[in-house]
CSV table of C-alpha atoms in Angstrom, one decimal:
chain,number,residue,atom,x,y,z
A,899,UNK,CA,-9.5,18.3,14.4
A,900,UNK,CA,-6.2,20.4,13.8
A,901,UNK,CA,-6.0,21.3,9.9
A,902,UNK,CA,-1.9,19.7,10.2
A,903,UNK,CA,-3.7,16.4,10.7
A,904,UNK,CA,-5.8,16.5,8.2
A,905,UNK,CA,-3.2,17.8,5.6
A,906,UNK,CA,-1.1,14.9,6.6
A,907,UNK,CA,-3.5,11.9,6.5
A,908,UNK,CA,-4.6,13.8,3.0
A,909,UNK,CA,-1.0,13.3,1.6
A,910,UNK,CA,-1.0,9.4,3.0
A,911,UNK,CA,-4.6,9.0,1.3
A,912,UNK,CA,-3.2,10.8,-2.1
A,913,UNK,CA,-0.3,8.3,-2.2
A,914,UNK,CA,-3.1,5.5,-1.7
A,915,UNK,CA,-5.3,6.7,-4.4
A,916,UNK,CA,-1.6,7.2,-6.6
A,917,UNK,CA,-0.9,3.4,-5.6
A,918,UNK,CA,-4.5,2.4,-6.2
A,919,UNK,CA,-4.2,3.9,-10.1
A,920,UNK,CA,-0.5,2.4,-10.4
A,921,UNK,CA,-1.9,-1.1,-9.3
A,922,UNK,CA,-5.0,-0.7,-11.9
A,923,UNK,CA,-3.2,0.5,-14.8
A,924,UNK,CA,-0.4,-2.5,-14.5
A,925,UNK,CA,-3.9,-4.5,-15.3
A,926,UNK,CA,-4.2,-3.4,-18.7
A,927,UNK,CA,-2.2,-5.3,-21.1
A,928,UNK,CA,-1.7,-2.6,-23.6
A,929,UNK,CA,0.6,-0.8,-21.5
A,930,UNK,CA,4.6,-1.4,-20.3
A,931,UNK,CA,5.5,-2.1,-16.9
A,932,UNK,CA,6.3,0.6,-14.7
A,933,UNK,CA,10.2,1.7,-14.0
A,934,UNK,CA,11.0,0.7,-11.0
A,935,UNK,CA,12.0,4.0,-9.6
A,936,UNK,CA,8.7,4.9,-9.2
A,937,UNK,CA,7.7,2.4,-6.4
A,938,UNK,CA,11.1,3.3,-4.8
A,939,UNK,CA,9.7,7.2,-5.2
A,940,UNK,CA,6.4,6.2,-3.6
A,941,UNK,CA,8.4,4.4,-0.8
A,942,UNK,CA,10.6,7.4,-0.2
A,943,UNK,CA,7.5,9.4,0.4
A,944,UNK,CA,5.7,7.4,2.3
A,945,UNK,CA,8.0,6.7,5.3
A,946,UNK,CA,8.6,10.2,6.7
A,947,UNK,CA,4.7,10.1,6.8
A,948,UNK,CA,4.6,7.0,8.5
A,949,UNK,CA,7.2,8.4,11.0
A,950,UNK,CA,5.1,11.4,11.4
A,951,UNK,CA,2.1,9.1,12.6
A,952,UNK,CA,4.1,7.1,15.0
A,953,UNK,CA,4.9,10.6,16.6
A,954,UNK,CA,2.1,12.1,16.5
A,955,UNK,CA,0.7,8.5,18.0
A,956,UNK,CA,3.1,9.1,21.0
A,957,UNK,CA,2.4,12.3,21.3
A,958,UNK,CA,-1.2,12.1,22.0
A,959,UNK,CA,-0.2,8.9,24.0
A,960,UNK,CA,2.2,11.3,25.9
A,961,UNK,CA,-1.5,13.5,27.3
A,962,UNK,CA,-3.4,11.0,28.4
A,963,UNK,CA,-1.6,7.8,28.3
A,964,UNK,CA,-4.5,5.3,29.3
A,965,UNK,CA,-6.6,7.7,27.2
A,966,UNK,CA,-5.3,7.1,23.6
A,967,UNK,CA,-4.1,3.4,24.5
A,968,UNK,CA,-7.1,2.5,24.7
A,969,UNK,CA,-8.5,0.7,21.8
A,970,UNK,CA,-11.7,1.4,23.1
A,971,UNK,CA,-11.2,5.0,22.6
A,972,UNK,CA,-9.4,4.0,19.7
A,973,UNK,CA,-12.2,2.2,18.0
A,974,UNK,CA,-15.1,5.3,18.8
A,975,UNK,CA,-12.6,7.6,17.2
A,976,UNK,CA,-12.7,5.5,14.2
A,977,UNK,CA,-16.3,5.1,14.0
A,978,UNK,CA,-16.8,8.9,14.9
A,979,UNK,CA,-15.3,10.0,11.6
A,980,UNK,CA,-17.3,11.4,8.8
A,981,UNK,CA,-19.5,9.3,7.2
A,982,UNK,CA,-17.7,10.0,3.7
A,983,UNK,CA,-14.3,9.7,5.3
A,984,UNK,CA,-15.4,6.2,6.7
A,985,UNK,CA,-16.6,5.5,3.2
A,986,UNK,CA,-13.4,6.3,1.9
A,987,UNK,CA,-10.7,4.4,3.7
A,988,UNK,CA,-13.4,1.3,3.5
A,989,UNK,CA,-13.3,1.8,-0.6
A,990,UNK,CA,-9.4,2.4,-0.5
A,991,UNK,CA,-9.3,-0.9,1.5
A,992,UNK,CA,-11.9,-3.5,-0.7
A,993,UNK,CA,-9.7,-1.8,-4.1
A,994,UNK,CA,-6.5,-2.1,-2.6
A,995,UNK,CA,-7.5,-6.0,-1.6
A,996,UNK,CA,-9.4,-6.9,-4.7
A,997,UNK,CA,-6.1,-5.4,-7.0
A,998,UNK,CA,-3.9,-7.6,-4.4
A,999,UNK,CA,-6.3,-11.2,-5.1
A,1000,UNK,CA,-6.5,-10.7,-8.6
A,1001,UNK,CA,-2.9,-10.1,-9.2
A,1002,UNK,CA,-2.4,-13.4,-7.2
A,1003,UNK,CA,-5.1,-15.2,-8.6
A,1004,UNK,CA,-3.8,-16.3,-12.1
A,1005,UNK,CA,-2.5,-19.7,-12.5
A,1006,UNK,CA,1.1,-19.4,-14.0
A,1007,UNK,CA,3.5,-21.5,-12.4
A,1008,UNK,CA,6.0,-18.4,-13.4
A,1009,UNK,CA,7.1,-16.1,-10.7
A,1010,UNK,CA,10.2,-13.9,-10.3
A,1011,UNK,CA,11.1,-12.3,-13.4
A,1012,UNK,CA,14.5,-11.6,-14.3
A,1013,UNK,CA,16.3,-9.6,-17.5
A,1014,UNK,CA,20.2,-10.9,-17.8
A,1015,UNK,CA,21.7,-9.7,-21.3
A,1016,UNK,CA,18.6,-9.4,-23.2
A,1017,UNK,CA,17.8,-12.8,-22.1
A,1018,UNK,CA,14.1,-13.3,-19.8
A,1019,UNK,CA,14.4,-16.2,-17.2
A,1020,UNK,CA,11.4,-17.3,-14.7
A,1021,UNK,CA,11.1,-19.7,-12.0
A,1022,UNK,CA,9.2,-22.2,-13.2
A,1023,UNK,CA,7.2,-23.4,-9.9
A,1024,UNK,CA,5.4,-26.6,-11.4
A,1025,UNK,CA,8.6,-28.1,-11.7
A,1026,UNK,CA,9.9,-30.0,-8.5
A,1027,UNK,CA,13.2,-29.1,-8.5
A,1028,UNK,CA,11.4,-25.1,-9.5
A,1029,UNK,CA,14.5,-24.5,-12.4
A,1030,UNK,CA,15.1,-21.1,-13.8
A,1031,UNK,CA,13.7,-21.5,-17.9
A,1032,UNK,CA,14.0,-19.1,-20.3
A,1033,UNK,CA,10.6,-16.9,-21.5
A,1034,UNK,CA,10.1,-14.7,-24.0
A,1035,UNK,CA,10.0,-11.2,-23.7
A,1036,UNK,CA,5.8,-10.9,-23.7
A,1037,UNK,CA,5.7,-13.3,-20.5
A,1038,UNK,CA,8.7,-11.2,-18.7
A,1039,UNK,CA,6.7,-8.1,-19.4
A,1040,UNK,CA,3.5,-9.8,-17.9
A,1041,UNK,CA,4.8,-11.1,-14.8
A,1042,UNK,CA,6.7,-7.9,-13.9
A,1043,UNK,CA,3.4,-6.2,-14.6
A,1044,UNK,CA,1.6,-8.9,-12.2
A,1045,UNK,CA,4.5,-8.1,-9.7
A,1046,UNK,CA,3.8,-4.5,-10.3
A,1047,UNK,CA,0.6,-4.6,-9.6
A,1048,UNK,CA,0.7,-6.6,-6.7
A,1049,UNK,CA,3.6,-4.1,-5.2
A,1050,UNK,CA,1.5,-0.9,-5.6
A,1051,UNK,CA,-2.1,-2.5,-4.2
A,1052,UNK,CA,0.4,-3.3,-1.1
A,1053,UNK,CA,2.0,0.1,-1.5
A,1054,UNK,CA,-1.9,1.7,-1.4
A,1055,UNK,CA,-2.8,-0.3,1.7
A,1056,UNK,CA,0.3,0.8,3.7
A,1057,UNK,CA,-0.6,3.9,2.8
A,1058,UNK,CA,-4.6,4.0,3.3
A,1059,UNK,CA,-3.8,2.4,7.0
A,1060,UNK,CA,-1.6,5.4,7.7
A,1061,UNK,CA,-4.1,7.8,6.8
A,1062,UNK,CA,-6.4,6.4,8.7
A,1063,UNK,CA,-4.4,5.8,11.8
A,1064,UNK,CA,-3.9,9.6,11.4
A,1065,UNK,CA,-6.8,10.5,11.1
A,1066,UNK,CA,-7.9,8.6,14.3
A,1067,UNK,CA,-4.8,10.0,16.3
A,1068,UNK,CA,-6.1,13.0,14.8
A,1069,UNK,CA,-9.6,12.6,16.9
A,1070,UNK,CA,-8.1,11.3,19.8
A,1071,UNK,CA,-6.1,14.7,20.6
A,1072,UNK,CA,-8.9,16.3,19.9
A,1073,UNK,CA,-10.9,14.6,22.7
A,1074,UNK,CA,-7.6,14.4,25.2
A,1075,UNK,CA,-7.5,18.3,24.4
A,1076,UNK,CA,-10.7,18.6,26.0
A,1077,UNK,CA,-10.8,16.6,28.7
């Protein structure tokens, strides 16, 4: 496997692991809610990654198109990674889902936060015609946390699935470079 694909789905699997901590520390209730810049940071290094995957993707499709099509081929290059690497993207994935149902699992009939003025306003979802109430400041800070949270276990998914789609593009070239 070429070190350039390893460094790249490295960099995808740092941003899921920087996602991963994002998502778990908008748990604790001690702390603020993250500026939003920094999921709009994580975003804006995330695509050209992505980008670099679909290339690389057609690229290797390019060599041996019924080759790396295949999800066949596709699946044993998956299953002939490294144990630990394996282990990895499967931990990544069970955080990254168990950070996304608990942020969705509590019961408040408040969603989508909003700041006008120094005023807080939520939806209120239990009412039928779902009206826009006012909250206090404590509940505004705890559902954009909950949003938070739910945006960077998302954000560390993306980003796990690229790494590992990279990775496994990463195997496949190295099997159509030997055939």
């Amino acid at each position: 496997m070429r070190t350039s694909f390893r460094i790249h789905a490295g960099a995808q699997l740092a941003l899921c692991v920087a996602g991963l901590l994002a998502a778990s520390l908008a748990t604790l209730p001690f702390l603020p809610p993250f500026a939003d810049e920094w999921l709009l940071l994580g975003i804006a290094l995330l695509v050209p990654l992505h980008v670099a995957t679909i290339v690389r993707s057609i690229a290797v499709g390019l060599r041996d198109m019924r080759f790396a099509s295949s999800k066949a081929n596709q699946w044993r290059a998956l299953r002939s990674l490294p144990r630990r690497v394996q282990g990895l993207l499967a931990g990544v994935g069970l955080a990254g889902v168990t950070l996304l149902v608990g942020a969705r699992a509590d019961d408040s009939s408040l969603h989508k936060a909003d700041s006008v003025r120094g005023r807080y306003f939520a939806i209120d979802t239990s009412h039928p015609h779902r009206e826009r109430i006012q909250i206090t400041r404590s509940e505004y800070e705890a559902l954009r946390k909950q949003d938070q949270q739910v945006a960077f276990a998302a954000y560390a998914l993306v980003a796990a699935s690229g790494g590992g789609l990279t990775l496994v593009f990463a195997k496949l070239d190295t099997w159509a470079g030997k055939a």
